[in-house]
Amino acid sequence: MNEEKKTKSVKETKLIHGLITMILLIAIMAVAILVYGVDPHIPMFIGVIIAALMALYLKYSWEDIEKAMMSGINSAMQSIIILAIIGVLIGIWLDAGVVPAMIYYGLKILHPSIFFVAVLLICSITSLATGTSWGTIGTMGVAMMGIAVGLDMDPAMTAGAVLSGAYFGDKMSPLSDTTNLAPAMAGTDVMTHVKFMLLPTGITYGISIVFFAVLGILQYHGGEADTSKVVELSSTLSEMFNLNPLLLLPPLVVIVAVAMKMPAIPGITLGIITGAVMGLIFQGGDCTLGSLLYAGMNGFECETGIYEIDELLNSGGLMNMMFSISLTILAMMFGGIVEYTGQLGVIVDKIKKLAKSPASLVTLTEATCVLSNATMPEQYISIIIPGRMYAEEYRKKGLHPKTLSNALESSGTVTSALIPWNTCGVFIAGTLGLGVAEYGIYAIFNWLMPIVTIALAFMGITVANAEGVRLAKAKKLAKEAK
């Protein structure tokens, strides 16, 4: 159906229409999760129903609404595929002894006093190299959580360090989808975008390092650490699996593949294949083609009698990721409807009038990203929609597009992990076994990043004047000409 026909047949979407849909969704989510403690799937489906009923009230046809839902799902298809293959990867890596090897050797080298800082740095490097926070969380993150059990370190603090490192890399890596998506929406190039993010991100990262160093000191009280749990876990893992340093090759393959600009999906798939081959070589009869196929589908299963080992190793598999995949589909059905019918756009069009200064526009942009993460719970959408909505406003104020791209990444990318029903929040809960209520306060990089960006915007640091940039380039060219 063409735009002219649609415009004639539907009612104008007004502010009240968008507010009703968004307020009802947030209210239903809050009551369902906080009061009744249920999973977010059915509340999200109720939100889809509300958005669809509002669209019908606005005289959109069911055909249009259905196409909007399909369009929303399609926009998140890459996330859905990554969810699926990460589930397969974890299951196969567990059966092959890859994750146990990462945990075993990690237990040998990590010390409680530097543990959280080491986790932050390891996950940062991995995410920078691969450009994927999800891949980092699903591989290094899982291993770090296992090592935390062995060293008797707080799992929520560990998850906070994992996420801080993973999202630092996701935000700064030129290989990251979001790092390329944000400047594309704003109208600048990726390297200009990354360079502009260096100062605010560096400040936030520095604070994060200090934060986790202090946490490590508070958790570790000096003297000799109690290694009884480490010895127990290490010996159990060595009895269950034939551990060899070559089992560390699969995660290295993933890092190298994506670092060499191989797309994330085939790169992670290559890690699955490498892990399966390593398992067949090193685990003998305990790891067969049949067991690998089963683990890839249903996850790895074991009963050691040791709670920590069983909790850690009984995970992975495609079916265990269906929780996340099904929520992603429901969330994007909702997102597709409210974007197509303008139910979110009318809210933003109204509130953007409040942005009188460049700094207040940056603040409004970041608030909209958080709202998008909460109401259309998908990281990419929280960059795309605010980027589309505010690009013209930044141009009108004479601001360089890197000001917008920085604001989008400083909020849209990182705060997705802090929304329980966001696809990122759901993935993290399914992968690390902890929810936002547990790890949220320790994911310091994620919640501090937008605060630092806003503060620097009011200081004029994360606000770049487009005319000033052009004049600086002109002066540089004139100087070179002389």
Short mmCIF file of C-alpha atoms in Angstrom, two decimals:
data_model
loop_
_atom_site.label_atom_id
_atom_site.label_comp_id
_atom_site.label_asym_id
_atom_site.label_seq_id
_atom_site.Cartn_x
_atom_site.Cartn_y
_atom_site.Cartn_z
CA MET A 1 0.00 0.00 0.00
CA ASN A 2 1.47 3.38 -0.99
CA GLU A 3 1.94 6.29 1.41
CA GLU A 4 -0.76 8.45 -0.22
CA LYS A 5 -3.41 5.77 0.23
CA LYS A 6 -2.32 5.14 3.80
CA THR A 7 -2.43 8.85 4.67
CA LYS A 8 -6.00 9.18 3.39
CA SER A 9 -7.34 6.11 5.18
CA VAL A 10 -5.88 6.45 8.70
CA LYS A 11 -6.33 8.89 11.54
CA GLU A 12 -3.54 11.20 12.61
CA THR A 13 -1.49 9.66 15.43
CA LYS A 14 -1.60 12.10 18.35
CA LEU A 15 0.41 12.36 21.54
CA ILE A 16 -2.31 10.77 23.65
CA HIS A 17 -2.30 7.66 21.44
CA GLY A 18 1.42 7.10 21.89
CA LEU A 19 1.28 7.82 25.63
CA ILE A 20 -1.53 5.32 26.22
CA THR A 21 0.39 2.54 24.48
CA MET A 22 3.75 3.26 26.14
CA ILE A 23 2.41 3.86 29.65
CA LEU A 24 0.31 0.69 29.55
CA LEU A 25 3.27 -1.38 28.35
CA ILE A 26 5.61 -0.06 31.03
CA ALA A 27 2.93 -0.48 33.72
CA ILE A 28 2.16 -4.06 32.69
CA MET A 29 5.85 -4.93 32.57
CA ALA A 30 6.50 -3.41 35.98
CA VAL A 31 3.60 -5.16 37.69
CA ALA A 32 4.24 -8.52 36.04
CA ILE A 33 7.99 -8.60 36.74
CA LEU A 34 8.28 -6.72 40.03
CA VAL A 35 5.03 -7.79 41.72
CA TYR A 36 4.38 -11.28 40.34
CA GLY A 37 7.93 -12.20 39.34
CA VAL A 38 6.88 -13.66 35.99
CA ASP A 39 8.91 -13.78 32.81
CA PRO A 40 8.44 -10.79 30.47
CA HIS A 41 7.10 -12.74 27.49
CA ILE A 42 3.35 -12.61 28.14
CA PRO A 43 3.46 -8.98 29.39
CA MET A 44 5.26 -8.10 26.16
CA PHE A 45 2.64 -9.96 24.14
CA ILE A 46 -0.04 -7.95 25.96
CA GLY A 47 1.89 -4.85 24.87
CA VAL A 48 1.72 -6.10 21.27
CA ILE A 49 -2.06 -6.46 21.64
CA ILE A 50 -2.36 -2.92 23.04
CA ALA A 51 -0.23 -1.46 20.21
CA ALA A 52 -2.26 -3.37 17.62
CA LEU A 53 -5.59 -2.25 19.11
CA MET A 54 -4.39 1.34 19.06
CA ALA A 55 -3.34 0.92 15.43
CA LEU A 56 -6.79 -0.48 14.59
CA TYR A 57 -8.37 2.50 16.36
CA LEU A 58 -6.24 4.74 14.16
CA LYS A 59 -7.82 2.97 11.15
CA TYR A 60 -4.76 0.98 10.09
CA SER A 61 -5.76 -2.26 8.40
CA TRP A 62 -4.81 -5.60 9.91
CA GLU A 63 -2.71 -6.20 6.79
CA ASP A 64 -0.66 -3.08 7.58
CA ILE A 65 -0.28 -4.04 11.25
CA GLU A 66 0.85 -7.55 10.34
CA LYS A 67 3.38 -6.19 7.85
CA ALA A 68 4.67 -3.81 10.54
CA MET A 69 5.15 -6.72 12.96
CA MET A 70 6.99 -8.75 10.32
CA SER A 71 9.16 -5.75 9.49
CA GLY A 72 10.03 -5.37 13.16
CA ILE A 73 10.98 -9.03 13.48
CA ASN A 74 13.04 -8.84 10.29
CA SER A 75 15.02 -5.87 11.64
CA ALA A 76 16.13 -8.05 14.59
CA MET A 77 16.77 -11.19 12.56
CA GLN A 78 20.54 -10.89 12.93
CA SER A 79 20.13 -10.75 16.72
CA ILE A 80 17.87 -13.81 16.60
CA ILE A 81 20.40 -15.77 14.55
CA ILE A 82 23.24 -14.78 16.90
CA LEU A 83 21.15 -15.87 19.88
CA ALA A 84 20.60 -19.26 18.26
CA ILE A 85 24.21 -19.94 17.29
CA ILE A 86 25.58 -18.69 20.63
CA GLY A 87 23.33 -21.28 22.31
CA VAL A 88 24.71 -23.97 20.01
CA LEU A 89 28.28 -22.74 20.59
CA ILE A 90 28.01 -22.88 24.39
CA GLY A 91 26.53 -26.38 24.34
CA ILE A 92 29.20 -27.75 21.98
CA TRP A 93 32.08 -25.96 23.72
CA LEU A 94 30.96 -27.46 27.03
CA ASP A 95 30.75 -30.99 25.61
CA ALA A 96 34.09 -30.55 23.83
CA GLY A 97 35.83 -29.35 26.99
CA VAL A 98 36.56 -25.87 25.62
CA VAL A 99 34.77 -23.87 28.33
CA PRO A 100 36.01 -26.25 31.07
CA ALA A 101 39.57 -25.71 29.76
CA MET A 102 39.12 -21.93 29.87
CA ILE A 103 37.90 -22.20 33.44
CA TYR A 104 40.62 -24.68 34.46
CA TYR A 105 43.52 -22.59 33.18
CA GLY A 106 41.91 -19.40 34.42
CA LEU A 107 41.77 -20.88 37.90
CA LYS A 108 45.52 -21.43 37.67
CA ILE A 109 46.49 -17.87 36.81
CA LEU A 110 43.89 -15.50 38.29
CA HIS A 111 44.29 -14.21 41.82
CA PRO A 112 41.38 -12.87 43.92
CA SER A 113 43.03 -9.50 44.59
CA ILE A 114 43.15 -8.59 40.87
CA PHE A 115 40.28 -10.74 39.68
CA PHE A 116 37.67 -8.11 38.77
CA VAL A 117 40.15 -5.86 36.96
CA ALA A 118 41.48 -8.89 35.06
CA VAL A 119 37.93 -9.86 34.04
CA LEU A 120 37.28 -6.29 32.85
CA LEU A 121 40.48 -6.20 30.77
CA ILE A 122 40.06 -9.71 29.31
CA CYS A 123 36.49 -9.02 28.19
CA SER A 124 37.47 -5.57 26.87
CA ILE A 125 40.22 -6.99 24.68
CA THR A 126 37.98 -9.80 23.42
CA SER A 127 35.14 -7.43 22.57
CA LEU A 128 37.44 -4.91 20.91
CA ALA A 129 38.91 -7.67 18.77
CA THR A 130 35.58 -9.22 17.81
CA GLY A 131 33.24 -6.22 17.90
CA THR A 132 30.55 -8.25 19.65
CA SER A 133 29.43 -7.90 23.25
CA TRP A 134 27.20 -10.97 22.94
CA GLY A 135 30.02 -13.14 21.62
CA THR A 136 32.27 -11.95 24.44
CA ILE A 137 29.61 -12.59 27.09
CA GLY A 138 28.79 -16.01 25.66
CA THR A 139 32.43 -17.14 25.61
CA MET A 140 34.80 -15.27 27.93
CA GLY A 141 31.92 -14.17 30.13
CA VAL A 142 30.78 -17.73 30.76
CA ALA A 143 34.34 -18.77 31.57
CA MET A 144 34.87 -15.82 33.93
CA MET A 145 31.69 -16.67 35.81
CA GLY A 146 33.00 -20.20 36.26
CA ILE A 147 36.36 -18.97 37.51
CA ALA A 148 34.56 -16.65 39.95
CA VAL A 149 32.91 -19.70 41.49
CA GLY A 150 36.31 -21.35 41.91
CA LEU A 151 37.84 -18.28 43.55
CA ASP A 152 34.74 -17.68 45.70
CA MET A 153 34.22 -14.23 44.17
CA ASP A 154 30.85 -12.51 44.06
CA PRO A 155 29.04 -13.61 40.84
CA ALA A 156 27.09 -10.33 40.53
CA MET A 157 30.31 -8.30 40.73
CA THR A 158 31.91 -10.63 38.21
CA ALA A 159 28.98 -10.20 35.82
CA GLY A 160 29.31 -6.42 36.21
CA ALA A 161 32.98 -6.61 35.22
CA VAL A 162 32.15 -8.90 32.27
CA LEU A 163 29.49 -6.52 30.97
CA SER A 164 31.59 -3.40 31.51
CA GLY A 165 34.40 -4.90 29.44
CA ALA A 166 32.14 -6.43 26.79
CA TYR A 167 30.19 -3.21 26.18
CA PHE A 168 33.33 -1.06 26.22
CA GLY A 169 34.62 -3.10 23.29
CA ASP A 170 31.23 -3.18 21.57
CA LYS A 171 31.06 0.62 21.81
CA MET A 172 34.62 1.34 20.63
CA SER A 173 35.44 -1.43 18.14
CA PRO A 174 35.22 -0.42 14.45
CA LEU A 175 34.15 -4.02 13.87
CA SER A 176 31.01 -3.60 15.96
CA ASP A 177 27.60 -3.30 14.31
CA THR A 178 26.54 -0.53 16.68
CA THR A 179 29.79 1.38 16.17
CA ASN A 180 29.02 1.45 12.45
CA LEU A 181 25.28 1.91 12.82
CA ALA A 182 25.42 5.04 15.01
CA PRO A 183 27.51 7.19 12.61
CA ALA A 184 25.45 5.90 9.69
CA MET A 185 22.27 7.17 11.36
CA ALA A 186 23.92 10.47 12.32
CA GLY A 187 25.64 11.12 8.99
CA THR A 188 29.35 10.82 9.75
CA ASP A 189 32.07 8.20 9.22
CA VAL A 190 33.03 5.49 11.67
CA MET A 191 36.59 6.65 12.43
CA THR A 192 35.46 10.24 13.13
CA HIS A 193 32.85 8.72 15.40
CA VAL A 194 35.34 6.49 17.26
CA LYS A 195 37.86 9.32 17.75
CA PHE A 196 35.17 11.59 19.19
CA MET A 197 34.15 8.87 21.65
CA LEU A 198 37.70 8.38 22.98
CA LEU A 199 37.65 11.03 25.72
CA PRO A 200 34.24 10.38 27.32
CA THR A 201 34.64 6.63 26.99
CA GLY A 202 38.20 6.76 28.33
CA ILE A 203 37.07 8.71 31.40
CA THR A 204 34.26 6.23 32.08
CA TYR A 205 36.55 3.25 31.55
CA GLY A 206 39.18 4.68 33.88
CA ILE A 207 36.58 5.10 36.62
CA SER A 208 35.45 1.52 35.98
CA ILE A 209 38.98 0.18 36.47
CA VAL A 210 39.30 2.00 39.80
CA PHE A 211 35.85 0.77 40.84
CA PHE A 212 36.68 -2.89 40.18
CA ALA A 213 40.13 -2.55 41.75
CA VAL A 214 38.47 -1.32 44.96
CA LEU A 215 35.89 -4.12 44.77
CA GLY A 216 38.72 -6.64 44.47
CA ILE A 217 40.44 -5.24 47.54
CA LEU A 218 37.20 -5.32 49.53
CA GLN A 219 36.47 -8.90 48.45
CA TYR A 220 40.02 -10.07 49.09
CA HIS A 221 41.19 -9.39 52.64
CA GLY A 222 44.84 -10.26 52.22
CA GLY A 223 46.85 -13.27 53.26
CA GLU A 224 46.54 -16.59 51.52
CA ALA A 225 43.30 -17.19 49.68
CA ASP A 226 41.32 -20.28 50.54
CA THR A 227 42.12 -22.46 47.55
CA SER A 228 40.18 -25.51 48.68
CA LYS A 229 37.30 -24.69 46.36
CA VAL A 230 39.69 -23.98 43.49
CA VAL A 231 41.42 -27.32 44.03
CA GLU A 232 38.10 -29.14 44.20
CA LEU A 233 36.77 -27.55 41.01
CA SER A 234 40.06 -27.96 39.13
CA SER A 235 40.39 -31.63 40.04
CA THR A 236 36.76 -32.31 39.12
CA LEU A 237 37.17 -30.65 35.73
CA SER A 238 40.40 -32.55 35.04
CA GLU A 239 38.65 -35.82 35.90
CA MET A 240 35.67 -35.08 33.67
CA PHE A 241 37.62 -33.79 30.66
CA ASN A 242 40.96 -34.37 29.00
CA LEU A 243 42.20 -30.81 29.34
CA ASN A 244 44.84 -29.47 26.98
CA PRO A 245 45.96 -25.90 26.14
CA LEU A 246 44.95 -26.57 22.52
CA LEU A 247 41.33 -26.51 23.68
CA LEU A 248 41.80 -22.74 23.95
CA LEU A 249 42.09 -22.61 20.14
CA PRO A 250 38.32 -22.27 19.37
CA PRO A 251 37.85 -18.94 21.22
CA LEU A 252 41.08 -17.72 19.62
CA VAL A 253 39.71 -18.68 16.21
CA VAL A 254 36.56 -16.63 16.84
CA ILE A 255 38.58 -13.59 17.92
CA VAL A 256 40.95 -13.78 14.96
CA ALA A 257 38.18 -14.47 12.43
CA VAL A 258 36.10 -11.46 13.39
CA ALA A 259 39.20 -9.28 13.86
CA MET A 260 40.05 -10.08 10.23
CA LYS A 261 36.64 -8.61 9.31
CA MET A 262 34.81 -11.89 8.93
CA PRO A 263 31.15 -11.21 9.80
CA ALA A 264 30.14 -12.21 13.33
CA ILE A 265 27.78 -15.05 12.35
CA PRO A 266 30.23 -17.07 10.20
CA GLY A 267 33.02 -16.19 12.66
CA ILE A 268 31.13 -17.65 15.61
CA THR A 269 30.07 -20.63 13.47
CA LEU A 270 33.73 -21.27 12.71
CA GLY A 271 34.28 -21.36 16.47
CA ILE A 272 31.55 -24.00 16.77
CA ILE A 273 33.19 -26.19 14.11
CA THR A 274 36.66 -25.78 15.63
CA GLY A 275 35.31 -26.60 19.08
CA ALA A 276 33.60 -29.75 17.79
CA VAL A 277 36.81 -30.94 16.10
CA MET A 278 38.86 -30.28 19.25
CA GLY A 279 36.31 -32.22 21.31
CA LEU A 280 36.47 -35.25 19.01
CA ILE A 281 40.27 -35.17 19.16
CA PHE A 282 40.77 -34.70 22.89
CA GLN A 283 37.72 -36.12 24.67
CA GLY A 284 37.74 -39.56 23.07
CA GLY A 285 34.63 -41.66 23.57
CA ASP A 286 33.09 -39.11 25.96
CA CYS A 287 32.61 -36.69 23.07
CA THR A 288 31.06 -38.14 19.94
CA LEU A 289 29.27 -36.67 16.95
CA GLY A 290 26.01 -37.71 18.60
CA SER A 291 26.84 -36.04 21.92
CA LEU A 292 27.91 -32.85 20.12
CA LEU A 293 24.66 -32.74 18.17
CA TYR A 294 22.67 -33.30 21.37
CA ALA A 295 24.61 -30.64 23.29
CA GLY A 296 24.17 -28.17 20.44
CA MET A 297 20.43 -28.73 20.55
CA ASN A 298 19.64 -29.30 24.25
CA GLY A 299 22.77 -28.16 26.06
CA PHE A 300 25.41 -30.08 27.99
CA GLU A 301 24.23 -32.24 30.88
CA CYS A 302 26.17 -33.67 33.80
CA GLU A 303 25.70 -34.72 37.42
CA THR A 304 28.91 -34.44 39.43
CA GLY A 305 27.36 -33.93 42.84
CA ILE A 306 29.22 -30.63 43.15
CA TYR A 307 26.65 -27.83 42.99
CA GLU A 308 28.93 -25.20 41.43
CA ILE A 309 30.10 -27.51 38.65
CA ASP A 310 26.59 -28.70 37.84
CA GLU A 311 25.22 -25.14 37.83
CA LEU A 312 28.02 -24.01 35.54
CA LEU A 313 28.15 -26.88 33.06
CA ASN A 314 24.47 -27.74 32.68
CA SER A 315 23.73 -25.03 30.15
CA GLY A 316 23.94 -24.04 26.51
CA GLY A 317 22.06 -25.45 23.55
CA LEU A 318 19.63 -24.03 21.03
CA MET A 319 16.54 -24.93 23.07
CA ASN A 320 17.85 -23.10 26.13
CA MET A 321 18.11 -19.98 23.98
CA MET A 322 14.48 -20.18 22.88
CA PHE A 323 13.56 -18.13 25.97
CA SER A 324 15.60 -15.25 24.56
CA ILE A 325 14.61 -15.82 20.94
CA SER A 326 10.87 -15.90 21.68
CA LEU A 327 11.07 -12.68 23.69
CA THR A 328 13.03 -11.01 20.90
CA ILE A 329 10.31 -11.92 18.40
CA LEU A 330 7.55 -10.57 20.67
CA ALA A 331 9.50 -7.40 21.41
CA MET A 332 10.09 -6.65 17.74
CA MET A 333 6.43 -7.28 16.90
CA PHE A 334 5.66 -4.44 19.32
CA GLY A 335 8.49 -2.28 17.99
CA GLY A 336 7.38 -2.71 14.40
CA ILE A 337 3.83 -1.56 15.17
CA VAL A 338 4.73 1.54 17.20
CA GLU A 339 7.36 2.65 14.68
CA TYR A 340 5.12 2.19 11.64
CA THR A 341 2.11 3.91 13.21
CA GLY A 342 4.14 6.73 14.78
CA GLN A 343 3.09 5.95 18.36
CA LEU A 344 6.63 6.58 19.63
CA GLY A 345 7.43 9.34 17.16
CA VAL A 346 4.64 11.62 18.41
CA ILE A 347 6.07 11.44 21.94
CA VAL A 348 9.56 12.35 20.82
CA ASP A 349 8.34 15.10 18.49
CA LYS A 350 6.68 16.69 21.49
CA ILE A 351 9.53 16.42 23.97
CA LYS A 352 12.30 17.48 21.58
CA LYS A 353 10.90 21.01 21.82
CA LEU A 354 12.34 21.04 25.33
CA ALA A 355 15.88 20.91 23.91
CA LYS A 356 16.84 24.59 23.92
CA SER A 357 20.62 24.10 23.96
CA PRO A 358 23.04 21.59 22.37
CA ALA A 359 23.70 19.97 25.77
CA SER A 360 19.99 19.57 26.47
CA LEU A 361 19.56 18.02 23.01
CA VAL A 362 22.27 15.46 23.86
CA THR A 363 20.47 14.76 27.14
CA LEU A 364 17.16 14.33 25.34
CA THR A 365 18.75 12.01 22.78
CA GLU A 366 20.17 9.77 25.49
CA ALA A 367 16.84 9.73 27.35
CA THR A 368 15.10 8.70 24.13
CA CYS A 369 17.60 5.88 23.63
CA VAL A 370 16.80 4.57 27.12
CA LEU A 371 13.07 4.89 26.39
CA SER A 372 13.54 2.98 23.14
CA ASN A 373 15.50 0.26 24.93
CA ALA A 374 12.65 -0.06 27.43
CA THR A 375 9.67 0.14 25.09
CA MET A 376 11.06 -1.37 21.88
CA PRO A 377 13.58 -3.59 23.62
CA GLU A 378 16.27 -4.05 20.98
CA GLN A 379 19.68 -2.39 21.00
CA TYR A 380 19.72 -1.60 17.29
CA ILE A 381 16.30 0.06 17.41
CA SER A 382 17.45 2.32 20.25
CA ILE A 383 20.10 3.68 17.86
CA ILE A 384 18.11 3.71 14.62
CA ILE A 385 14.93 5.45 15.77
CA PRO A 386 16.49 8.27 17.87
CA GLY A 387 19.10 8.69 15.13
CA ARG A 388 16.40 9.17 12.53
CA MET A 389 14.36 11.43 14.77
CA TYR A 390 17.09 13.82 15.87
CA ALA A 391 19.48 14.04 12.92
CA GLU A 392 17.68 17.04 11.43
CA GLU A 393 17.50 18.78 14.83
CA TYR A 394 21.29 18.48 15.24
CA ARG A 395 21.78 19.95 11.76
CA LYS A 396 19.44 22.84 12.58
CA LYS A 397 21.51 23.65 15.65
CA GLY A 398 24.72 23.60 13.60
CA LEU A 399 26.14 20.57 15.40
CA HIS A 400 28.54 18.08 13.85
CA PRO A 401 26.85 14.69 13.33
CA LYS A 402 29.50 13.03 15.52
CA THR A 403 27.81 14.77 18.46
CA LEU A 404 24.68 12.76 17.71
CA SER A 405 26.49 9.50 16.96
CA ASN A 406 28.35 9.73 20.27
CA ALA A 407 25.10 10.37 22.16
CA LEU A 408 23.44 7.39 20.46
CA GLU A 409 26.23 4.98 21.41
CA SER A 410 26.74 6.40 24.88
CA SER A 411 23.17 5.48 25.78
CA GLY A 412 21.56 3.19 23.20
CA THR A 413 24.38 0.67 23.03
CA VAL A 414 25.22 0.39 26.73
CA THR A 415 21.90 0.80 28.55
CA SER A 416 20.34 -2.12 26.66
CA ALA A 417 21.99 -4.42 29.19
CA LEU A 418 20.20 -2.65 32.05
CA ILE A 419 16.64 -3.33 30.82
CA PRO A 420 15.45 -6.80 32.00
CA TRP A 421 13.11 -7.34 29.04
CA ASN A 422 15.46 -5.89 26.43
CA THR A 423 16.92 -8.51 24.10
CA CYS A 424 20.36 -7.79 25.59
CA GLY A 425 19.13 -8.06 29.17
CA VAL A 426 17.39 -11.34 28.36
CA PHE A 427 20.47 -12.71 26.61
CA ILE A 428 22.69 -11.83 29.55
CA ALA A 429 20.31 -13.42 32.05
CA GLY A 430 20.11 -16.58 29.94
CA THR A 431 23.87 -16.75 29.39
CA LEU A 432 25.33 -15.69 32.75
CA GLY A 433 22.44 -16.84 34.93
CA LEU A 434 21.94 -13.46 36.64
CA GLY A 435 19.31 -10.78 36.12
CA VAL A 436 19.58 -6.99 36.00
CA ALA A 437 18.46 -6.73 39.63
CA GLU A 438 21.59 -8.65 40.61
CA TYR A 439 24.31 -7.35 38.27
CA GLY A 440 22.91 -3.90 37.40
CA ILE A 441 24.65 -1.85 40.11
CA TYR A 442 28.01 -3.44 39.27
CA ALA A 443 27.77 -2.85 35.51
CA ILE A 444 29.30 0.56 36.19
CA PHE A 445 30.47 1.27 32.64
CA ASN A 446 26.94 0.75 31.31
CA TRP A 447 25.11 3.15 33.61
CA LEU A 448 27.93 5.68 34.08
CA MET A 449 28.62 6.18 30.35
CA PRO A 450 25.49 8.26 29.57
CA ILE A 451 25.98 10.30 32.76
CA VAL A 452 29.57 11.19 31.81
CA THR A 453 28.54 12.10 28.25
CA ILE A 454 25.78 14.41 29.49
CA ALA A 455 28.08 16.05 32.04
CA LEU A 456 30.73 16.65 29.37
CA ALA A 457 28.05 17.98 27.00
CA PHE A 458 27.19 20.74 29.48
CA MET A 459 30.92 21.47 29.69
CA GLY A 460 30.99 21.73 25.89
CA ILE A 461 33.32 18.73 25.44
CA THR A 462 30.96 16.20 23.82
CA VAL A 463 29.35 18.89 21.67
CA ALA A 464 31.04 19.69 18.36
CA ASN A 465 30.07 22.67 16.23
CA ALA A 466 29.88 21.77 12.55
CA GLU A 467 30.95 25.24 11.43
CA GLY A 468 33.90 25.15 13.80
CA VAL A 469 35.05 21.89 12.29
CA ARG A 470 34.80 23.30 8.78
CA LEU A 471 36.77 26.41 9.76
CA ALA A 472 39.47 24.29 11.41
CA LYS A 473 39.84 22.23 8.24
CA ALA A 474 39.97 25.37 6.11
CA LYS A 475 42.73 26.87 8.30
CA LYS A 476 44.69 23.61 8.15
CA LEU A 477 44.46 23.53 4.34
CA ALA A 478 45.48 27.18 4.10
CA LYS A 479 48.48 26.55 6.36
CA GLU A 480 49.56 23.54 4.28
CA ALA A 481 49.21 25.59 1.11
CA LYS A 482 51.66 28.19 2.46
#
